[in-house]
Coordinates of C-alpha atoms in Angstrom, one line a residue:
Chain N
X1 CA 88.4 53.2 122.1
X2 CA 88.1 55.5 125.3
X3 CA 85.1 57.1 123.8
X4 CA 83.2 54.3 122.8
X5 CA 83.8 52.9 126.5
X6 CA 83.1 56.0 128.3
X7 CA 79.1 55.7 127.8
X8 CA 79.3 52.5 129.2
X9 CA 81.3 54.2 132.6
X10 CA 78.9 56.8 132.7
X11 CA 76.0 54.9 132.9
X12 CA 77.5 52.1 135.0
X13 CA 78.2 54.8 137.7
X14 CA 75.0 56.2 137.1
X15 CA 73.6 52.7 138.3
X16 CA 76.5 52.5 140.9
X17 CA 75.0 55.9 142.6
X18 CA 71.1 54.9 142.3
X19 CA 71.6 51.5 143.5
X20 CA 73.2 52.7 146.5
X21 CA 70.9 55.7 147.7
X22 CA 67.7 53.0 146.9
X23 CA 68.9 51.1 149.3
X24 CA 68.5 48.2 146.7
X25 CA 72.4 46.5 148.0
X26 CA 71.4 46.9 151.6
X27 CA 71.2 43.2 152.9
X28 CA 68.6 44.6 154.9
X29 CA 66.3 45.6 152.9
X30 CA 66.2 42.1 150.8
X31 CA 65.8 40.7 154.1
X32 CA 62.5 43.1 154.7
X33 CA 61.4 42.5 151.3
X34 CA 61.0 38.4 151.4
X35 CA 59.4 39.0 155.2
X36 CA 56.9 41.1 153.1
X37 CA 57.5 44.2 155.8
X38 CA 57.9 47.1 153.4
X39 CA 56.6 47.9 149.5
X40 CA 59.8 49.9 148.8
X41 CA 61.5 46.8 146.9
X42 CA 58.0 46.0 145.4
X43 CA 57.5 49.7 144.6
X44 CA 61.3 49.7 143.0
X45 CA 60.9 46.5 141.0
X46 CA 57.3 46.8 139.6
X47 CA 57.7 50.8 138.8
X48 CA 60.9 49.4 136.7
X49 CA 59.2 47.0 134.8
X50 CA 56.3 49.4 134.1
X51 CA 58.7 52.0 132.7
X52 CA 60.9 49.4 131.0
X53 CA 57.9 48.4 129.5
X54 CA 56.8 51.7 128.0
X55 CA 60.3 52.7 126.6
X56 CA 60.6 49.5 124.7
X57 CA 57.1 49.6 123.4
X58 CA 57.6 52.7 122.4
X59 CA 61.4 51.6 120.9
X60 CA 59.3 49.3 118.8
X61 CA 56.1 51.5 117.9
X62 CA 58.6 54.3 116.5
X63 CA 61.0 52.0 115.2
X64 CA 64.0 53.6 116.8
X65 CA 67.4 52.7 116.0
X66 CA 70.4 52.3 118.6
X67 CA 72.8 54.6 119.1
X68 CA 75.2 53.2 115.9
X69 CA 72.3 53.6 113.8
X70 CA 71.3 49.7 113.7
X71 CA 67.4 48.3 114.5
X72 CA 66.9 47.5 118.0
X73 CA 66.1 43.8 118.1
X74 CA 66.7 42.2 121.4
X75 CA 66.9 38.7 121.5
X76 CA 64.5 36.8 123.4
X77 CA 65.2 35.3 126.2
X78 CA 65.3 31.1 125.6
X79 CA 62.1 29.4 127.5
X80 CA 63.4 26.6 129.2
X81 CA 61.0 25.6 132.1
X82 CA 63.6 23.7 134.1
X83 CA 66.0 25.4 134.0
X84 CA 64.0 29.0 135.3
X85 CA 62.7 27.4 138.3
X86 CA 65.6 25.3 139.5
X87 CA 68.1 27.4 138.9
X88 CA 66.0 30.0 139.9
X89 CA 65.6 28.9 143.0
X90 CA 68.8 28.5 143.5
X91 CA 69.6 32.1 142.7
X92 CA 66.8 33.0 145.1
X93 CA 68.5 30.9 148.1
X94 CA 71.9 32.8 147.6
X95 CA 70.0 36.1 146.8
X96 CA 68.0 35.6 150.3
X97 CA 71.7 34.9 152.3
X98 CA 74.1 37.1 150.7
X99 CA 71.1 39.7 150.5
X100 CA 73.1 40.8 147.4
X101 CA 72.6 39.8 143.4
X102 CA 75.3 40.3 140.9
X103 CA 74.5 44.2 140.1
X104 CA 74.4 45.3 143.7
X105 CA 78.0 42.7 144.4
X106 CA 79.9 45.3 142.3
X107 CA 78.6 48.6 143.8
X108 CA 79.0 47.2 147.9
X109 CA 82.6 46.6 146.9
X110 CA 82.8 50.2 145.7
X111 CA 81.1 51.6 149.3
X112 CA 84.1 49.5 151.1
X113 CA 82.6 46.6 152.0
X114 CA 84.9 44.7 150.5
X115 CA 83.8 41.6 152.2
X116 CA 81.3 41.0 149.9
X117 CA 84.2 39.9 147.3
X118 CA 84.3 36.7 149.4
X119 CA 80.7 36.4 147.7
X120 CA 81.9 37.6 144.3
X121 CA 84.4 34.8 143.9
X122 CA 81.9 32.3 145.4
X123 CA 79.6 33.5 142.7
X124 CA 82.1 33.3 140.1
X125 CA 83.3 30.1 141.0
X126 CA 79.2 29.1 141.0
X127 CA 79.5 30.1 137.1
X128 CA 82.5 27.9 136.7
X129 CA 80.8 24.8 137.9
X130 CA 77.3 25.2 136.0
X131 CA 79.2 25.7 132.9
X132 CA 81.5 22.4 133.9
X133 CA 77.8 20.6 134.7
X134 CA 75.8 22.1 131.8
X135 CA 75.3 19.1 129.9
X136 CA 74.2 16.9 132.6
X137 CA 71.2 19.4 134.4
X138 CA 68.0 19.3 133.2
X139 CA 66.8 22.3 131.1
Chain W
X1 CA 71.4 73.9 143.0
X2 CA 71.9 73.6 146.8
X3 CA 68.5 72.4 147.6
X4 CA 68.9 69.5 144.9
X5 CA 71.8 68.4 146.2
X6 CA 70.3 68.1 149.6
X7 CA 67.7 66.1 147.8
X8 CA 70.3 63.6 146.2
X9 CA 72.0 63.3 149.5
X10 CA 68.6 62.1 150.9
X11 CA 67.4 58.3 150.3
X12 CA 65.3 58.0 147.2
X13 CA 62.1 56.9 147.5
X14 CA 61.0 53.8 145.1
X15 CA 58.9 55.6 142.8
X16 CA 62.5 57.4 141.9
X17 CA 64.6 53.9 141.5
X18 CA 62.4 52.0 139.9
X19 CA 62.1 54.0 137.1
X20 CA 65.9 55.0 136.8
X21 CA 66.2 51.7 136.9
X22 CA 64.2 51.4 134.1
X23 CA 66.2 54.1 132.4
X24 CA 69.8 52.2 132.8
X25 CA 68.5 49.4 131.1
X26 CA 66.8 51.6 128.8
X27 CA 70.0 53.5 127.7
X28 CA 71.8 50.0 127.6
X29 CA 69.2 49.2 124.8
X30 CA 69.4 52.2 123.0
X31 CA 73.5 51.5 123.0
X32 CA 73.0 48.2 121.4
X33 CA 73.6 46.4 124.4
X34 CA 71.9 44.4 127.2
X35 CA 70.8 45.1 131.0
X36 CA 72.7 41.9 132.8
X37 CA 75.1 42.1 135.4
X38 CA 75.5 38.2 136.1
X39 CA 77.0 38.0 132.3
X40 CA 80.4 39.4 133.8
X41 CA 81.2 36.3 136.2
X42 CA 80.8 34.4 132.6
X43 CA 83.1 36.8 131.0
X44 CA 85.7 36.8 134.0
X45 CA 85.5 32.8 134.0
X46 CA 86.6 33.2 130.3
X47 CA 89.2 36.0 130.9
X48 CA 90.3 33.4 133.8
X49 CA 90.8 30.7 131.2
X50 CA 87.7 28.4 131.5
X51 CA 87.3 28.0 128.2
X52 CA 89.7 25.2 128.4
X53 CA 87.6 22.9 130.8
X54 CA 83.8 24.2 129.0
X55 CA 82.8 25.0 125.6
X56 CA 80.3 27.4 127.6
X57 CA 83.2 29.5 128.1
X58 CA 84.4 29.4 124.4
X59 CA 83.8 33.2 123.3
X60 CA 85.7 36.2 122.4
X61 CA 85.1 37.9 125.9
X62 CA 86.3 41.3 124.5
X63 CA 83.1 41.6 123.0
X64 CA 82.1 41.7 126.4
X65 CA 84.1 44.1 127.6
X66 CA 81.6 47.0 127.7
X67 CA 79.6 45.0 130.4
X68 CA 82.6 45.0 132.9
X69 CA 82.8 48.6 131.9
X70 CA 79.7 49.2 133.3
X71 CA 80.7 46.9 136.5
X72 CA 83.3 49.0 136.9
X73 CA 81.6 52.4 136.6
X74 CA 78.9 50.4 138.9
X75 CA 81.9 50.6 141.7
X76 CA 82.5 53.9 140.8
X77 CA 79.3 55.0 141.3
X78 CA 78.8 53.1 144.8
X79 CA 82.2 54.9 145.7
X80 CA 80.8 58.4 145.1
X81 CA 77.5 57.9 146.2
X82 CA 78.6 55.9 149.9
X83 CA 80.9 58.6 150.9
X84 CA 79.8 62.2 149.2
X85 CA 75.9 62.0 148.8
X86 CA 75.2 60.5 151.3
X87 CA 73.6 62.7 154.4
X88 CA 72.5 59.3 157.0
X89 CA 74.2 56.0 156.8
X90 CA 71.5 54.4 158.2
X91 CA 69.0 52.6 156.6
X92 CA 65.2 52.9 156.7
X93 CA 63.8 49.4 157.5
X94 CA 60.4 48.8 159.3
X95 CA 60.1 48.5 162.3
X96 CA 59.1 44.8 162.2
X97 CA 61.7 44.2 160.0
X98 CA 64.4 45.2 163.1
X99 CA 62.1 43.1 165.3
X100 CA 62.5 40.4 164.0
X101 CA 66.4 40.7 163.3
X102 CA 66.4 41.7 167.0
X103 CA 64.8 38.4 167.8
X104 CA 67.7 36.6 165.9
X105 CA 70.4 38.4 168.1
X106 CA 71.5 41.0 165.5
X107 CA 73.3 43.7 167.5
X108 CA 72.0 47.3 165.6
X109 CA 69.6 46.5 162.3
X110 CA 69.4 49.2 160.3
X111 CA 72.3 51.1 161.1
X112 CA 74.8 50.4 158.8
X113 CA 74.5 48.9 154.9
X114 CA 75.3 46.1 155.6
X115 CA 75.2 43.9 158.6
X116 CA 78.4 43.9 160.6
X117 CA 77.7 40.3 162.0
X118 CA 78.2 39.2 158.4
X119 CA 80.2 41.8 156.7
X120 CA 82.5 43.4 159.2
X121 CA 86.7 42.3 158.7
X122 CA 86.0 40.7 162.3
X123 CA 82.7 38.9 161.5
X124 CA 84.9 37.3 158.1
X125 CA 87.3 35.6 160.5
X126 CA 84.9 33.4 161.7
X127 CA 85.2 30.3 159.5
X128 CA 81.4 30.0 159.7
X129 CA 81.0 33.0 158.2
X130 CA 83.0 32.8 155.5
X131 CA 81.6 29.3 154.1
X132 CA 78.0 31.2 154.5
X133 CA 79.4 33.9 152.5
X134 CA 81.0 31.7 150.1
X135 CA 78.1 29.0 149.7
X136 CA 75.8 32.1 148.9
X137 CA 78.1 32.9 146.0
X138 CA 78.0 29.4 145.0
X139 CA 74.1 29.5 144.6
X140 CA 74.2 33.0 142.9
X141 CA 76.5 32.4 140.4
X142 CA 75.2 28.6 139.5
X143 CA 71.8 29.6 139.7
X144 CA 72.0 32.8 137.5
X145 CA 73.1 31.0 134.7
X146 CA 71.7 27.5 135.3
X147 CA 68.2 30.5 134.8
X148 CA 70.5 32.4 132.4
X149 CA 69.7 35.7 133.9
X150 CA 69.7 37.6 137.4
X151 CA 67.9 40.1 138.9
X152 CA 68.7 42.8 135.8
X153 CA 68.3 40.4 133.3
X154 CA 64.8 38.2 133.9
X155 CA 62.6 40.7 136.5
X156 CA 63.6 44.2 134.8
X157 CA 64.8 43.2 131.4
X158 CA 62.9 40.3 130.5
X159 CA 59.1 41.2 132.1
X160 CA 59.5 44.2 130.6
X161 CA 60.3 42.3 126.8
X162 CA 57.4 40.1 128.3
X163 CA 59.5 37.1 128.1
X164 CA 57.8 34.0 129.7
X165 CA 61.3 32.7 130.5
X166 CA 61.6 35.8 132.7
X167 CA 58.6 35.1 134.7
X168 CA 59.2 31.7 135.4
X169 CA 62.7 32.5 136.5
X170 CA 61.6 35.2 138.7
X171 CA 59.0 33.4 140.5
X172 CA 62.2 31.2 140.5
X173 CA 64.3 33.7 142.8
X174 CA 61.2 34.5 144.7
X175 CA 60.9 30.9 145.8
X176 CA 64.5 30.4 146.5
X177 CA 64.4 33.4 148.9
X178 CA 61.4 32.7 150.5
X179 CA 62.5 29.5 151.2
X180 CA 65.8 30.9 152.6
X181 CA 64.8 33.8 154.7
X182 CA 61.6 31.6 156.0
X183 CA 62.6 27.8 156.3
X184 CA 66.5 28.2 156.9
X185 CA 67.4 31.1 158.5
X186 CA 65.4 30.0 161.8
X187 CA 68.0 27.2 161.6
X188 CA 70.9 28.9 160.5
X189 CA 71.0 32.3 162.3
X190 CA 71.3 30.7 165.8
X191 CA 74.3 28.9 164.1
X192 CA 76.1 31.9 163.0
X193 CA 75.2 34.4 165.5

């Protein structure tokens, strides 16, 4: 039980420290990034994608399997127009304000600013009410 | 050995995150798993017992438990990093980007995280603050799954599985913020500051 959670930990603070000396969860810098002032979030988020690209081309080209020995299929992600650019956009208006997303939440509340919980419950009170609405948004 | 700790104590440069960031969601994959942090406010809905107003919270969330593992060691790792490798607290923002929070009255841009005039235990006892706070949690959490992904999710995750979805959803948050930090905060900061 530990040891099949302890890989998880590991890379989870492995996240935790990268996220916080990139500056990612720095309200600032998600500020400076939708003014267009500096390419470090550019450089951070397209440099990602371009590696994340190669290692799951390469996944597939060599057929590797995951760690419990099982094909690595990932599911894709379900097109719904809609739904990606409303709720989308909505993300993007709480993502500009909070200058925080979900990932970078966890790891402020680990630095001590533990203000930013008061945006954790918000956004998990968010969650509560899109899956009370689901039915009635367009997707 | 000394020198690269000095080095890690240092901010990293992008060309460093990005592709570690790369590599988290990279290992996740090769676990069997996913990159997506906004799946956990699903999961703690469910722990919280939503299931009983939403089908959408009808699943067994200890399948999920390895994703607030990695919250958790995501805290842990902020912990460590915030108060042992780090040399400067401050953070390296243009120039025009402290100009222009200057212009909206914030106090010292740059030198902290986060902003004190949001952030700070003094700052949170202004009610105005708070319901800004609060109302940006709203939107993240709705939007994330109303888009069913965040930031880990659609722009690293899915662009690199080339997932259309992902692109839409992206220019998605791209939209919302720019509308955000460009048409509402010239109304909103002389509000709250």
């Amino acid at each position: 039980m530990l040891k099949k959670y302890f890989k998880f930990l590991a890379v989870g603070f492995f996240f935790g420290v990268l996220l916080v000396k990139s500056e990612i969860i720095s309200w600032y810098r998600i500020f400076e990034m939708f003014n267009f002032q500096a390419f470090h979030m550019y450089g951070i988020i397209g440099s990602a994608i371009a590696i994340g690209m190669i290692g799951l081309i390469v996944f597939k080209k060599y057929k590797v399997n995951d760690i419990n020995g099982n094909p690595i299929n990932i599911p894709d992600k379900e097109h719904r127009f809609k739904a990606g650019i409303f709720g989308g956009a909505i993300f993007g208006l709480g993502w500009g304000l909070a200058g925080a997303c979900p990932g970078p939440m966890y790891v402020l509340m680990g630095t001590g600013a533990l203000t930013i919980s008061i945006v954790l419950i918000g956004s998990i009170i968010g969650t509560f009410i899109y899956g009370l609405l689901r039915s009635k948004l367009p997707h | 050995m000394e020198t690269l700790l000095e080095w890690i104590k240092q901010p990293w440069p992008w060309y460093v995150s990005g592709p570690l960031i790369a590599f988290v969601m990279l290992a996740l994959t090769y676990f069997g798993k996913g990159f997506g942090m906004s799946s956990n406010l699903r999961t703690l809905c469910t722990i919280g017992g939503a299931d009983k107003f939403s089908d959408f919270f009808k699943f067994d969330w200890k399948n999920e438990l390895w994703n607030l593992v990695v919250a958790q060691g995501a805290i842990l790792g902020g912990f460590v990093a915030y108060f042992y490798l780090n040399d400067a607290q401050a953070i390296n923002i243009s120039e025009a980007t402290k100009e222009s929070l200057h212009n909206y009255g914030f106090s010292n841009p740059g030198a902290t995280m986060v902003p004190s005039e949001f952030f700070s235990w003094e700052a949170v006892q202004d009610p105005k603050i708070i319901a800004t706070l609060l109302v940006a949690g709203l939107f993240i959490g709705f939007g994330t799954r109303y888009a069913g992904g965040c930031t880990s999710g659609h722009a690293i995750s899915g662009i690199s599985n080339l997932q259309i979805a992902s692109v839409v959803a992206v220019i998605g948050f791209f939209t919302g913020g720019l509308i955000m930090v460009h048409l509402i905060f010239p109304f909103l900061m002389p509000i709250l500051l």
